[in-house]
Amino acid sequence: GWKICPGDFAQGPEMFSVVGGPCTVDSSGCVMSPNYPQTYGPNQDCAIQVFNPDNKSLTVESFATEMNYDVLWVNGRMFAGTTSPHGLVPTEAIQWSSDQDTEDRGWKICPGPVGQQVAEIQSVDEGDNEEAYDYDYGYGPDALSPDSGAGPAGTAPPQDDLSASKDVGVSTGNFFFKVALASIAVCLAGVLCLRYRRQRKENRNEFGTPYGRSYALDNL
């Protein structure tokens, strides 16, 4: 059978515990990417449970991953490249995922002071990299949901219908406006050509009308 006893929590349970994947927790209670401080491997995934009743923030000692593809999820936000969750108070499990190529040094995150240490956490968005994901999955204006698979790669949601309709309307209007101008120019050129040929047949040397206006204005 089995025997179960109360655990010894004189120092309190660790803030981080790896429940899946090759990430590790050192003796200081810091959680690290696989093989840290050496480069992590391809196609690695980690699930890190967070026990944080005191609302401690994260102290990021090192953070370097492949932008957009090797990502760390904290509170539903995607962090990659050199953009880290330093100062953020974690409220849910942390997830890590790397793709099949271009590894980097990885990251080391330790328990920090109580309370959020920054006014606003900056996640990966278009301002960081022109290829960065910037779709909103309900986790914030610059966040991706882990369920979408962005580090696992996910699919982009549709654009806002109203904005898309406006863009299409403006493009269509510009197109027809240019076509109309081109048609008018062709018509005027044809008129001038016909009048000039008629002039030559009549052996008239002057280029004008009895009213002193050009052929184009006369025909208009």
PDB file of C-alpha atoms in Angstrom:
ATOM      1  CA  GLY A   1       0.000   0.000   0.000  1.00  0.00           C
ATOM      2  CA  TRP A   2       1.134   3.477   0.695  1.00  0.00           C
ATOM      3  CA  LYS A   3       1.875   5.967   3.447  1.00  0.00           C
ATOM      4  CA  ILE A   4       1.283   9.697   3.099  1.00  0.00           C
ATOM      5  CA  CYS A   5       2.634  12.311   5.530  1.00  0.00           C
ATOM      6  CA  PRO A   6       2.565  16.131   5.705  1.00  0.00           C
ATOM      7  CA  GLY A   7       5.370  17.709   3.740  1.00  0.00           C
ATOM      8  CA  ASP A   8       8.097  19.763   5.356  1.00  0.00           C
ATOM      9  CA  PHE A   9       7.400  23.319   4.224  1.00  0.00           C
ATOM     10  CA  ALA A  10       9.411  25.152   6.848  1.00  0.00           C
ATOM     11  CA  GLN A  11      10.999  27.228   4.069  1.00  0.00           C
ATOM     12  CA  GLY A  12       7.821  27.198   1.989  1.00  0.00           C
ATOM     13  CA  PRO A  13       7.306  25.409  -1.348  1.00  0.00           C
ATOM     14  CA  GLU A  14       9.295  26.518  -4.382  1.00  0.00           C
ATOM     15  CA  MET A  15       7.738  29.184  -6.582  1.00  0.00           C
ATOM     16  CA  PHE A  16       8.493  27.175  -9.750  1.00  0.00           C
ATOM     17  CA  SER A  17       8.079  23.486 -10.433  1.00  0.00           C
ATOM     18  CA  VAL A  18       8.605  21.904 -13.848  1.00  0.00           C
ATOM     19  CA  VAL A  19       5.693  19.571 -14.573  1.00  0.00           C
ATOM     20  CA  GLY A  20       6.673  18.764 -18.161  1.00  0.00           C
ATOM     21  CA  GLY A  21       9.687  19.103 -20.421  1.00  0.00           C
ATOM     22  CA  PRO A  22      13.457  19.480 -19.939  1.00  0.00           C
ATOM     23  CA  CYS A  23      13.468  22.859 -18.151  1.00  0.00           C
ATOM     24  CA  THR A  24      15.127  22.830 -14.723  1.00  0.00           C
ATOM     25  CA  VAL A  25      14.940  24.530 -11.316  1.00  0.00           C
ATOM     26  CA  ASP A  26      18.207  25.166  -9.430  1.00  0.00           C
ATOM     27  CA  SER A  27      18.872  25.170  -5.703  1.00  0.00           C
ATOM     28  CA  SER A  28      18.032  28.895  -5.509  1.00  0.00           C
ATOM     29  CA  GLY A  29      14.544  28.293  -6.859  1.00  0.00           C
ATOM     30  CA  CYS A  30      15.291  29.808 -10.268  1.00  0.00           C
ATOM     31  CA  VAL A  31      13.788  28.176 -13.348  1.00  0.00           C
ATOM     32  CA  MET A  32      15.916  27.838 -16.478  1.00  0.00           C
ATOM     33  CA  SER A  33      15.553  26.869 -20.102  1.00  0.00           C
ATOM     34  CA  PRO A  34      16.897  23.437 -21.109  1.00  0.00           C
ATOM     35  CA  ASN A  35      20.695  23.133 -20.903  1.00  0.00           C
ATOM     36  CA  TYR A  36      21.119  26.707 -19.574  1.00  0.00           C
ATOM     37  CA  PRO A  37      23.590  28.495 -19.696  1.00  0.00           C
ATOM     38  CA  GLN A  38      24.366  26.548 -22.881  1.00  0.00           C
ATOM     39  CA  THR A  39      22.014  26.771 -25.858  1.00  0.00           C
ATOM     40  CA  TYR A  40      18.655  25.035 -25.613  1.00  0.00           C
ATOM     41  CA  GLY A  41      17.690  22.408 -28.170  1.00  0.00           C
ATOM     42  CA  PRO A  42      15.195  22.357 -31.057  1.00  0.00           C
ATOM     43  CA  ASN A  43      11.575  21.304 -30.704  1.00  0.00           C
ATOM     44  CA  GLN A  44      11.528  21.551 -26.908  1.00  0.00           C
ATOM     45  CA  ASP A  45       8.472  22.311 -24.780  1.00  0.00           C
ATOM     46  CA  CYS A  46       8.139  22.954 -21.058  1.00  0.00           C
ATOM     47  CA  ALA A  47       5.249  23.463 -18.662  1.00  0.00           C
ATOM     48  CA  ILE A  48       6.157  25.240 -15.424  1.00  0.00           C
ATOM     49  CA  GLN A  49       3.700  25.355 -12.533  1.00  0.00           C
ATOM     50  CA  VAL A  50       3.755  28.581 -10.506  1.00  0.00           C
ATOM     51  CA  PHE A  51       3.036  28.722  -6.752  1.00  0.00           C
ATOM     52  CA  ASN A  52       2.857  32.415  -5.912  1.00  0.00           C
ATOM     53  CA  PRO A  53       0.555  33.225  -2.963  1.00  0.00           C
ATOM     54  CA  ASP A  54       2.742  36.221  -2.023  1.00  0.00           C
ATOM     55  CA  ASN A  55       2.458  37.814  -5.473  1.00  0.00           C
ATOM     56  CA  LYS A  56       6.184  37.840  -6.088  1.00  0.00           C
ATOM     57  CA  SER A  57       7.420  39.322  -9.334  1.00  0.00           C
ATOM     58  CA  LEU A  58       9.841  37.731 -11.780  1.00  0.00           C
ATOM     59  CA  THR A  59      13.511  38.657 -11.797  1.00  0.00           C
ATOM     60  CA  VAL A  60      14.952  37.797 -15.204  1.00  0.00           C
ATOM     61  CA  GLU A  61      18.703  37.227 -14.912  1.00  0.00           C
ATOM     62  CA  SER A  62      19.171  36.297 -18.567  1.00  0.00           C
ATOM     63  CA  PHE A  63      16.920  36.142 -21.630  1.00  0.00           C
ATOM     64  CA  ALA A  64      17.950  35.450 -25.246  1.00  0.00           C
ATOM     65  CA  THR A  65      15.791  33.419 -27.654  1.00  0.00           C
ATOM     66  CA  GLU A  66      15.036  33.353 -31.370  1.00  0.00           C
ATOM     67  CA  MET A  67      12.641  36.190 -32.116  1.00  0.00           C
ATOM     68  CA  ASN A  68       9.045  35.083 -32.857  1.00  0.00           C
ATOM     69  CA  TYR A  69       9.774  31.344 -32.899  1.00  0.00           C
ATOM     70  CA  ASP A  70      11.291  30.333 -29.544  1.00  0.00           C
ATOM     71  CA  VAL A  71       8.865  31.859 -27.072  1.00  0.00           C
ATOM     72  CA  LEU A  72       8.036  31.979 -23.374  1.00  0.00           C
ATOM     73  CA  TRP A  73       4.396  32.410 -22.350  1.00  0.00           C
ATOM     74  CA  VAL A  74       3.703  34.307 -19.128  1.00  0.00           C
ATOM     75  CA  ASN A  75       0.161  35.338 -18.196  1.00  0.00           C
ATOM     76  CA  GLY A  76      -0.955  34.746 -21.781  1.00  0.00           C
ATOM     77  CA  ARG A  77       1.710  37.006 -23.284  1.00  0.00           C
ATOM     78  CA  MET A  78       4.461  35.965 -25.658  1.00  0.00           C
ATOM     79  CA  PHE A  79       8.062  36.896 -24.851  1.00  0.00           C
ATOM     80  CA  ALA A  80      10.915  36.229 -27.287  1.00  0.00           C
ATOM     81  CA  GLY A  81      14.168  37.678 -28.550  1.00  0.00           C
ATOM     82  CA  THR A  82      15.437  39.930 -25.774  1.00  0.00           C
ATOM     83  CA  THR A  83      11.983  41.030 -24.615  1.00  0.00           C
ATOM     84  CA  SER A  84      11.530  39.381 -21.215  1.00  0.00           C
ATOM     85  CA  PRO A  85       8.798  39.305 -18.536  1.00  0.00           C
ATOM     86  CA  HIS A  86      11.065  40.963 -15.954  1.00  0.00           C
ATOM     87  CA  GLY A  87       9.036  42.546 -13.143  1.00  0.00           C
ATOM     88  CA  LEU A  88       5.803  40.753 -14.030  1.00  0.00           C
ATOM     89  CA  VAL A  89       3.795  38.956 -11.333  1.00  0.00           C
ATOM     90  CA  PRO A  90       2.904  35.516 -12.756  1.00  0.00           C
ATOM     91  CA  THR A  91      -0.665  34.408 -12.165  1.00  0.00           C
ATOM     92  CA  GLU A  92      -0.729  31.161 -14.161  1.00  0.00           C
ATOM     93  CA  ALA A  93       1.499  28.405 -15.476  1.00  0.00           C
ATOM     94  CA  ILE A  94       4.471  29.383 -17.641  1.00  0.00           C
ATOM     95  CA  GLN A  95       5.040  27.684 -20.986  1.00  0.00           C
ATOM     96  CA  TRP A  96       8.164  27.424 -23.135  1.00  0.00           C
ATOM     97  CA  SER A  97       8.470  26.257 -26.734  1.00  0.00           C
ATOM     98  CA  SER A  98      11.284  26.247 -29.311  1.00  0.00           C
ATOM     99  CA  ASP A  99      11.074  25.481 -33.019  1.00  0.00           C
ATOM    100  CA  GLN A 100      13.249  23.209 -35.140  1.00  0.00           C
ATOM    101  CA  ASP A 101      16.191  25.556 -35.771  1.00  0.00           C
ATOM    102  CA  THR A 102      18.219  28.591 -34.618  1.00  0.00           C
ATOM    103  CA  GLU A 103      18.797  27.990 -30.926  1.00  0.00           C
ATOM    104  CA  ASP A 104      20.070  30.628 -28.478  1.00  0.00           C
ATOM    105  CA  ARG A 105      21.334  30.779 -24.905  1.00  0.00           C
ATOM    106  CA  GLY A 106      17.875  30.734 -23.374  1.00  0.00           C
ATOM    107  CA  TRP A 107      16.748  32.221 -20.082  1.00  0.00           C
ATOM    108  CA  LYS A 108      16.974  32.123 -16.308  1.00  0.00           C
ATOM    109  CA  ILE A 109      14.143  33.494 -14.172  1.00  0.00           C
ATOM    110  CA  CYS A 110      14.143  33.789 -10.374  1.00  0.00           C
ATOM    111  CA  PRO A 111      11.603  34.822  -7.712  1.00  0.00           C
ATOM    112  CA  GLY A 112      11.744  38.590  -7.233  1.00  0.00           C
ATOM    113  CA  PRO A 113      10.285  41.249  -4.950  1.00  0.00           C
ATOM    114  CA  VAL A 114       6.639  41.224  -3.958  1.00  0.00           C
ATOM    115  CA  GLY A 115       4.386  43.152  -6.337  1.00  0.00           C
ATOM    116  CA  GLN A 116       4.717  44.100  -9.966  1.00  0.00           C
ATOM    117  CA  GLN A 117       7.893  46.087 -10.537  1.00  0.00           C
ATOM    118  CA  VAL A 118       7.025  47.796 -13.830  1.00  0.00           C
ATOM    119  CA  ALA A 119       4.139  50.033 -14.884  1.00  0.00           C
ATOM    120  CA  GLU A 120       3.429  48.026 -18.045  1.00  0.00           C
ATOM    121  CA  ILE A 121       4.894  44.801 -19.360  1.00  0.00           C
ATOM    122  CA  GLN A 122       5.993  45.033 -22.972  1.00  0.00           C
ATOM    123  CA  SER A 123       5.418  41.847 -24.916  1.00  0.00           C
ATOM    124  CA  VAL A 124       6.571  41.004 -28.429  1.00  0.00           C
ATOM    125  CA  ASP A 125       4.717  43.138 -30.998  1.00  0.00           C
ATOM    126  CA  GLU A 126       5.196  44.751 -34.389  1.00  0.00           C
ATOM    127  CA  GLY A 127       7.365  47.468 -32.926  1.00  0.00           C
ATOM    128  CA  ASP A 128       9.972  44.921 -31.876  1.00  0.00           C
ATOM    129  CA  ASN A 129      10.164  43.142 -35.200  1.00  0.00           C
ATOM    130  CA  GLU A 130       8.370  43.676 -38.487  1.00  0.00           C
ATOM    131  CA  GLU A 131       7.568  39.968 -38.644  1.00  0.00           C
ATOM    132  CA  ALA A 132       6.366  39.753 -35.045  1.00  0.00           C
ATOM    133  CA  TYR A 133       2.914  38.449 -34.318  1.00  0.00           C
ATOM    134  CA  ASP A 134       0.472  41.168 -33.355  1.00  0.00           C
ATOM    135  CA  TYR A 135      -2.885  39.437 -33.315  1.00  0.00           C
ATOM    136  CA  ASP A 136      -5.207  39.750 -30.351  1.00  0.00           C
ATOM    137  CA  TYR A 137      -6.594  36.483 -29.012  1.00  0.00           C
ATOM    138  CA  GLY A 138      -8.315  38.023 -26.008  1.00  0.00           C
ATOM    139  CA  TYR A 139      -5.202  38.135 -23.814  1.00  0.00           C
ATOM    140  CA  GLY A 140      -4.348  41.753 -24.532  1.00  0.00           C
ATOM    141  CA  PRO A 141      -3.689  44.032 -27.505  1.00  0.00           C
ATOM    142  CA  ASP A 142      -0.230  42.600 -28.185  1.00  0.00           C
ATOM    143  CA  ALA A 143      -0.648  39.032 -26.940  1.00  0.00           C
ATOM    144  CA  LEU A 144      -1.044  35.597 -28.404  1.00  0.00           C
ATOM    145  CA  SER A 145      -2.874  32.753 -26.750  1.00  0.00           C
ATOM    146  CA  PRO A 146      -0.809  29.633 -26.051  1.00  0.00           C
ATOM    147  CA  ASP A 147      -3.737  27.656 -27.436  1.00  0.00           C
ATOM    148  CA  SER A 148      -3.142  29.294 -30.823  1.00  0.00           C
ATOM    149  CA  GLY A 149       0.225  27.579 -30.990  1.00  0.00           C
ATOM    150  CA  ALA A 150       2.527  30.492 -31.745  1.00  0.00           C
ATOM    151  CA  GLY A 151       5.447  28.986 -30.526  1.00  0.00           C
ATOM    152  CA  PRO A 152       3.837  26.290 -31.850  1.00  0.00           C
ATOM    153  CA  ALA A 153       2.797  28.334 -34.877  1.00  0.00           C
ATOM    154  CA  GLY A 154      -0.833  29.366 -34.979  1.00  0.00           C
ATOM    155  CA  THR A 155      -3.170  30.833 -37.510  1.00  0.00           C
ATOM    156  CA  ALA A 156      -3.961  34.510 -37.802  1.00  0.00           C
ATOM    157  CA  PRO A 157      -7.476  35.690 -36.992  1.00  0.00           C
ATOM    158  CA  PRO A 158      -9.421  37.652 -39.579  1.00  0.00           C
ATOM    159  CA  GLN A 159      -8.928  41.387 -39.752  1.00  0.00           C
ATOM    160  CA  ASP A 160     -11.539  43.787 -38.513  1.00  0.00           C
ATOM    161  CA  ASP A 161     -14.389  43.766 -41.065  1.00  0.00           C
ATOM    162  CA  LEU A 162     -14.994  47.527 -40.904  1.00  0.00           C
ATOM    163  CA  SER A 163     -11.328  48.414 -41.448  1.00  0.00           C
ATOM    164  CA  ALA A 164     -11.021  45.923 -44.278  1.00  0.00           C
ATOM    165  CA  SER A 165     -14.147  47.295 -45.975  1.00  0.00           C
ATOM    166  CA  LYS A 166     -12.820  50.844 -45.757  1.00  0.00           C
ATOM    167  CA  ASP A 167      -9.482  49.852 -47.264  1.00  0.00           C
ATOM    168  CA  VAL A 168     -11.180  48.010 -50.141  1.00  0.00           C
ATOM    169  CA  GLY A 169     -13.502  50.960 -50.781  1.00  0.00           C
ATOM    170  CA  VAL A 170     -10.633  53.454 -50.939  1.00  0.00           C
ATOM    171  CA  SER A 171      -8.599  51.236 -53.280  1.00  0.00           C
ATOM    172  CA  THR A 172     -11.595  50.672 -55.584  1.00  0.00           C
ATOM    173  CA  GLY A 173     -12.386  54.400 -55.695  1.00  0.00           C
ATOM    174  CA  ASN A 174      -8.786  55.297 -56.593  1.00  0.00           C
ATOM    175  CA  PHE A 175      -8.786  52.700 -59.364  1.00  0.00           C
ATOM    176  CA  PHE A 176     -11.942  53.992 -61.061  1.00  0.00           C
ATOM    177  CA  PHE A 177     -10.760  57.602 -60.702  1.00  0.00           C
ATOM    178  CA  LYS A 178      -7.525  56.767 -62.543  1.00  0.00           C
ATOM    179  CA  VAL A 179      -9.439  54.881 -65.234  1.00  0.00           C
ATOM    180  CA  ALA A 180     -11.721  57.894 -65.770  1.00  0.00           C
ATOM    181  CA  LEU A 181      -8.771  60.280 -66.103  1.00  0.00           C
ATOM    182  CA  ALA A 182      -7.084  57.961 -68.574  1.00  0.00           C
ATOM    183  CA  SER A 183     -10.271  57.712 -70.642  1.00  0.00           C
ATOM    184  CA  ILE A 184     -10.627  61.509 -70.811  1.00  0.00           C
ATOM    185  CA  ALA A 185      -6.996  61.876 -71.875  1.00  0.00           C
ATOM    186  CA  VAL A 186      -7.451  59.294 -74.656  1.00  0.00           C
ATOM    187  CA  CYS A 187     -10.616  61.045 -75.893  1.00  0.00           C
ATOM    188  CA  LEU A 188      -8.911  64.454 -76.000  1.00  0.00           C
ATOM    189  CA  ALA A 189      -5.950  63.009 -77.849  1.00  0.00           C
ATOM    190  CA  GLY A 190      -8.300  61.422 -80.391  1.00  0.00           C
ATOM    191  CA  VAL A 191     -10.139  64.680 -80.928  1.00  0.00           C
ATOM    192  CA  LEU A 192      -6.902  66.589 -81.480  1.00  0.00           C
ATOM    193  CA  CYS A 193      -5.677  63.953 -83.895  1.00  0.00           C
ATOM    194  CA  LEU A 194      -8.878  63.995 -85.965  1.00  0.00           C
ATOM    195  CA  ARG A 195      -9.027  67.773 -86.116  1.00  0.00           C
ATOM    196  CA  TYR A 196      -5.374  67.969 -87.098  1.00  0.00           C
ATOM    197  CA  ARG A 197      -5.846  65.456 -89.917  1.00  0.00           C
ATOM    198  CA  ARG A 198      -8.890  67.399 -91.149  1.00  0.00           C
ATOM    199  CA  GLN A 199      -6.822  70.592 -91.032  1.00  0.00           C
ATOM    200  CA  ARG A 200      -4.127  69.073 -93.218  1.00  0.00           C
ATOM    201  CA  LYS A 201      -6.678  67.824 -95.738  1.00  0.00           C
ATOM    202  CA  GLU A 202      -8.082  71.323 -96.024  1.00  0.00           C
ATOM    203  CA  ASN A 203      -4.534  72.719 -96.438  1.00  0.00           C
ATOM    204  CA  ARG A 204      -4.986  75.045 -93.523  1.00  0.00           C
ATOM    205  CA  ASN A 205      -1.685  76.141 -92.005  1.00  0.00           C
ATOM    206  CA  GLU A 206      -2.880  77.794 -88.875  1.00  0.00           C
ATOM    207  CA  PHE A 207      -3.478  75.712 -85.779  1.00  0.00           C
ATOM    208  CA  GLY A 208      -6.565  77.281 -84.279  1.00  0.00           C
ATOM    209  CA  THR A 209     -10.215  78.102 -84.753  1.00  0.00           C
ATOM    210  CA  PRO A 210     -11.983  81.238 -85.876  1.00  0.00           C
ATOM    211  CA  TYR A 211     -12.432  81.990 -82.173  1.00  0.00           C
ATOM    212  CA  GLY A 212      -8.759  81.819 -81.345  1.00  0.00           C
ATOM    213  CA  ARG A 213      -9.115  78.814 -79.009  1.00  0.00           C
ATOM    214  CA  SER A 214      -7.325  75.481 -79.168  1.00  0.00           C
ATOM    215  CA  TYR A 215      -9.039  72.478 -80.757  1.00  0.00           C
ATOM    216  CA  ALA A 216      -9.304  70.754 -77.390  1.00  0.00           C
ATOM    217  CA  LEU A 217     -11.163  73.652 -75.774  1.00  0.00           C
ATOM    218  CA  ASP A 218     -13.279  74.129 -78.897  1.00  0.00           C
ATOM    219  CA  ASN A 219     -14.469  70.520 -78.770  1.00  0.00           C
ATOM    220  CA  LEU A 220     -15.052  70.613 -75.027  1.00  0.00           C
TER     221      LEU A 220
END
